[in-house]
Short mmCIF file of C-alpha atoms in Angstrom, two decimals:
data_model
loop_
_atom_site.label_atom_id
_atom_site.label_comp_id
_atom_site.label_asym_id
_atom_site.label_seq_id
_atom_site.Cartn_x
_atom_site.Cartn_y
_atom_site.Cartn_z
CA THR A 1 0.00 0.00 0.00
CA GLN A 2 1.41 3.37 -1.00
CA LEU A 3 1.44 5.84 1.82
CA LEU A 4 1.36 9.59 1.29
CA GLU A 5 2.33 11.50 4.40
CA GLN A 6 1.50 15.18 4.57
CA SER A 7 3.02 17.72 6.91
CA PRO A 8 2.09 19.61 8.85
CA GLN A 9 -1.22 18.07 9.86
CA PHE A 10 -2.59 21.38 11.08
CA LEU A 11 -1.58 24.94 10.35
CA SER A 12 -3.09 28.11 11.74
CA ILE A 13 -1.69 31.34 10.37
CA GLN A 14 -2.63 34.96 9.94
CA GLU A 15 -3.65 36.61 6.71
CA GLY A 16 -0.64 37.68 4.67
CA GLU A 17 1.74 34.97 5.88
CA ASN A 18 3.38 32.43 3.58
CA LEU A 19 3.24 28.68 4.10
CA THR A 20 4.39 25.41 2.61
CA VAL A 21 2.68 22.03 2.81
CA TYR A 22 4.62 18.85 2.07
CA CYS A 23 3.54 15.51 0.65
CA ASN A 24 6.02 12.62 0.91
CA SER A 25 6.08 8.98 -0.09
CA SER A 26 8.50 6.13 -0.65
CA SER A 27 6.64 5.25 -3.85
CA VAL A 28 7.15 6.72 -7.30
CA PHE A 29 4.03 8.28 -8.78
CA SER A 30 3.16 8.71 -12.43
CA SER A 31 1.12 11.76 -11.52
CA LEU A 32 0.22 13.71 -8.43
CA GLN A 33 -2.75 15.91 -7.80
CA TRP A 34 -3.61 18.46 -5.13
CA TYR A 35 -7.18 18.95 -3.96
CA ARG A 36 -8.80 21.40 -1.53
CA GLN A 37 -11.80 20.40 0.52
CA GLU A 38 -14.10 22.80 2.38
CA PRO A 39 -16.44 21.74 5.21
CA GLY A 40 -19.51 19.89 3.99
CA GLU A 41 -18.19 19.53 0.46
CA GLY A 42 -16.13 17.11 -1.58
CA PRO A 43 -12.52 17.73 -2.58
CA VAL A 44 -11.95 19.98 -5.59
CA LEU A 45 -8.95 19.57 -7.89
CA LEU A 46 -6.36 22.36 -7.82
CA VAL A 47 -3.59 20.99 -10.02
CA THR A 48 -2.04 17.90 -11.64
CA VAL A 49 1.75 17.47 -11.94
CA VAL A 50 3.32 14.75 -14.03
CA THR A 51 7.00 15.45 -14.73
CA GLY A 52 9.74 15.19 -12.11
CA GLY A 53 10.84 18.69 -11.11
CA GLU A 54 7.72 20.28 -12.58
CA VAL A 55 6.54 23.56 -11.08
CA LYS A 56 3.04 24.91 -11.63
CA LYS A 57 1.59 28.19 -10.43
CA LEU A 58 -2.04 28.97 -9.79
CA LYS A 59 -2.26 32.62 -8.70
CA ARG A 60 -0.73 32.64 -5.19
CA LEU A 61 -0.29 28.85 -5.09
CA THR A 62 2.90 27.19 -6.32
CA PHE A 63 3.07 23.42 -6.71
CA GLN A 64 6.24 21.41 -7.19
CA PHE A 65 6.73 17.74 -8.02
CA GLY A 66 9.97 16.25 -6.72
CA ASP A 67 12.68 15.20 -9.19
CA ALA A 68 12.21 11.54 -8.27
CA ARG A 69 8.39 11.88 -8.39
CA LYS A 70 8.08 10.68 -4.79
CA ASP A 71 7.20 13.98 -3.16
CA SER A 72 5.48 17.28 -3.75
CA SER A 73 5.00 20.63 -2.10
CA LEU A 74 2.37 23.34 -2.13
CA HIS A 75 3.45 26.89 -1.30
CA ILE A 76 0.91 29.64 -0.65
CA THR A 77 2.04 33.24 -0.76
CA ALA A 78 0.21 35.90 1.25
CA ALA A 79 -2.48 33.56 2.55
CA GLN A 80 -6.06 34.79 2.70
CA PRO A 81 -9.04 33.57 4.77
CA GLY A 82 -10.47 32.09 1.56
CA ASP A 83 -7.52 29.65 1.49
CA THR A 84 -8.86 27.97 4.63
CA GLY A 85 -9.59 24.29 4.08
CA LEU A 86 -8.24 20.76 4.01
CA TYR A 87 -5.47 20.28 1.45
CA LEU A 88 -5.01 16.77 0.10
CA CYS A 89 -2.35 15.41 -2.17
CA ALA A 90 -3.20 12.30 -4.19
CA GLY A 91 -0.98 10.10 -6.31
CA ARG A 92 -1.35 7.53 -9.03
CA THR A 93 1.10 4.77 -9.88
CA GLY A 94 1.55 3.33 -13.36
CA THR A 95 -1.41 3.82 -15.65
CA ALA A 96 -3.98 3.13 -12.95
CA SER A 97 -6.95 5.38 -12.40
CA LYS A 98 -6.83 4.61 -8.70
CA LEU A 99 -5.86 7.58 -6.52
CA THR A 100 -4.17 7.22 -3.15
CA PHE A 101 -4.87 10.25 -0.99
CA GLY A 102 -2.52 11.78 1.52
CA THR A 103 -3.22 12.24 5.20
CA GLY A 104 -4.27 15.87 4.69
CA THR A 105 -3.24 19.29 5.98
CA ARG A 106 -5.89 21.39 7.63
CA LEU A 107 -5.18 25.08 7.08
CA GLN A 108 -6.85 27.94 8.90
CA VAL A 109 -6.15 31.52 7.89
CA THR A 110 -7.39 34.21 10.24
CA LEU A 111 -7.68 37.97 9.84
CA ASP B 1 -23.80 21.23 -15.91
CA ALA B 2 -24.82 19.43 -12.74
CA GLY B 3 -22.01 17.93 -10.73
CA VAL B 4 -21.97 14.56 -9.03
CA ILE B 5 -25.17 14.14 -7.05
CA GLN B 6 -25.29 12.05 -3.90
CA SER B 7 -28.25 11.14 -1.73
CA PRO B 8 -29.07 11.27 1.03
CA ARG B 9 -26.85 14.06 2.41
CA HIS B 10 -27.26 12.75 5.94
CA GLU B 11 -28.34 9.38 7.25
CA VAL B 12 -28.75 8.33 10.85
CA THR B 13 -29.75 4.76 11.51
CA GLU B 14 -29.45 2.05 14.09
CA MET B 15 -26.90 -0.69 14.10
CA GLY B 16 -27.99 -3.72 12.11
CA GLN B 17 -30.08 -1.77 9.61
CA GLU B 18 -29.42 -1.79 5.88
CA VAL B 19 -28.07 1.45 4.45
CA THR B 20 -28.14 2.40 0.77
CA LEU B 21 -26.20 5.36 -0.55
CA ARG B 22 -26.85 6.67 -4.04
CA CYS B 23 -24.79 8.46 -6.64
CA LYS B 24 -25.46 10.04 -10.00
CA PRO B 25 -22.19 10.77 -11.84
CA ILE B 26 -21.64 13.64 -14.24
CA SER B 27 -23.26 12.83 -17.58
CA GLY B 28 -20.75 11.36 -20.02
CA HIS B 29 -18.25 10.34 -17.35
CA ASN B 30 -17.15 6.73 -17.68
CA SER B 31 -15.39 6.15 -14.36
CA LEU B 32 -17.03 6.21 -10.94
CA PHE B 33 -15.37 5.98 -7.53
CA TRP B 34 -16.68 5.42 -4.01
CA TYR B 35 -14.62 6.76 -1.08
CA ARG B 36 -14.95 6.83 2.68
CA GLN B 37 -13.53 9.65 4.80
CA THR B 38 -12.88 9.49 8.53
CA MET B 39 -10.67 11.51 10.86
CA MET B 40 -8.59 8.46 11.68
CA ARG B 41 -8.04 7.01 8.20
CA GLY B 42 -8.53 9.99 5.90
CA LEU B 43 -9.97 9.49 2.42
CA GLU B 44 -9.92 5.86 1.31
CA LEU B 45 -10.97 4.39 -2.01
CA LEU B 46 -13.53 1.62 -1.57
CA ILE B 47 -14.27 0.62 -5.18
CA TYR B 48 -14.19 2.02 -8.67
CA PHE B 49 -16.05 1.26 -11.86
CA ASN B 50 -15.17 1.88 -15.47
CA ASN B 51 -17.95 1.67 -18.05
CA ASN B 52 -20.22 0.27 -15.30
CA VAL B 53 -17.84 -2.63 -14.58
CA PRO B 54 -16.14 -2.93 -11.17
CA ILE B 55 -12.38 -2.66 -11.74
CA ASP B 56 -10.91 -2.58 -8.24
CA ASP B 57 -12.82 -3.42 -5.07
CA SER B 58 -9.80 -4.10 -2.89
CA GLY B 59 -10.75 -1.24 -0.59
CA MET B 60 -14.17 -2.63 0.32
CA PRO B 61 -13.82 -3.38 4.04
CA GLU B 62 -15.75 -6.63 4.22
CA ASP B 63 -18.68 -8.59 2.85
CA ARG B 64 -21.15 -6.27 4.51
CA PHE B 65 -20.32 -3.70 1.84
CA SER B 66 -21.48 -4.04 -1.75
CA ALA B 67 -21.63 -1.65 -4.70
CA LYS B 68 -23.46 -1.76 -7.98
CA MET B 69 -23.60 0.31 -11.12
CA PRO B 70 -26.58 -0.89 -13.15
CA ASN B 71 -26.19 1.86 -15.75
CA ALA B 72 -23.99 4.80 -16.63
CA SER B 73 -26.01 7.29 -14.61
CA PHE B 74 -26.51 5.54 -11.29
CA SER B 75 -24.57 3.69 -8.62
CA THR B 76 -25.34 2.44 -5.13
CA LEU B 77 -23.23 1.53 -2.13
CA LYS B 78 -24.98 -0.75 0.31
CA ILE B 79 -24.04 -1.70 3.85
CA GLN B 80 -25.87 -4.65 5.39
CA PRO B 81 -25.87 -5.01 8.32
CA SER B 82 -24.49 -1.63 9.38
CA GLU B 83 -22.21 -1.21 12.41
CA PRO B 84 -21.19 1.89 14.42
CA ARG B 85 -17.66 1.71 12.95
CA ASP B 86 -19.15 2.36 9.50
CA SER B 87 -19.93 5.93 10.58
CA ALA B 88 -18.12 8.22 8.15
CA VAL B 89 -18.63 10.55 5.22
CA TYR B 90 -19.01 8.61 1.99
CA PHE B 91 -18.08 10.33 -1.25
CA CYS B 92 -18.81 9.43 -4.82
CA ALA B 93 -16.62 10.84 -7.59
CA SER B 94 -16.59 10.54 -11.35
CA SER B 95 -14.09 11.19 -14.10
CA LEU B 96 -14.43 11.46 -17.85
CA ARG B 97 -12.28 8.42 -18.50
CA GLU B 98 -9.50 6.32 -17.02
CA GLY B 99 -6.03 7.78 -17.01
CA VAL B 100 -3.35 9.36 -14.85
CA LEU B 101 -4.24 12.93 -15.82
CA GLN B 102 -7.95 12.70 -15.23
CA PRO B 103 -9.39 14.87 -12.48
CA GLN B 104 -11.98 13.31 -10.24
CA HIS B 105 -15.13 15.33 -9.58
CA PHE B 106 -16.57 14.71 -6.15
CA GLY B 107 -20.09 14.95 -4.84
CA ASP B 108 -20.80 16.64 -1.53
CA GLY B 109 -20.90 13.32 0.31
CA THR B 110 -23.30 11.42 2.55
CA ARG B 111 -22.67 11.79 6.27
CA LEU B 112 -23.56 8.43 7.78
CA SER B 113 -24.07 7.88 11.51
CA ILE B 114 -24.73 4.39 12.82
CA LEU B 115 -26.02 4.38 16.40
#
């Protein structure tokens, strides 16, 4: 069973601060996705990364896939209260459709 | 376009009762996934279908759980008999097709409480 460990588990910061969330595994993934989940809703896809070393930016969010495709990070610049939520990384191995989700990072951004 | 629709949104029932959760995937999507989310175990895949055929059910906890997809627009997850440890939020998700780049679109979940 592939295990995706996320750190930190919980993060409470003030508006305007920067933060980084990490997603680590001993397995190699063919692709990795990041989702955000808000209370009472299902996860929503933020980004998909495929190539080792790939960096993708989505406004204030920067996603990086590790060179060996075993880890990933999500960096948020100048966090806003709207960024509050549960952030989940999810990886696929081989050509499978099956996603293995990470343990999650719960982020709270206060004014 | 409507997203993935799950029903009911909340279900509270007594131990031993049969529970049926329902899902309508996004029209035209060929893959459907059932997940369970708990604080302790996070989001776990239970089973997924492609073109209405079960492909991987290795995450189904035990024989009390069963899932069906009689047609492309409907799936059910049944628990019989239910136990308190089945209490969780159950999500259904669909994707356009199989493949490593495909995003999964989630419903808003069914919050299940077994007393």
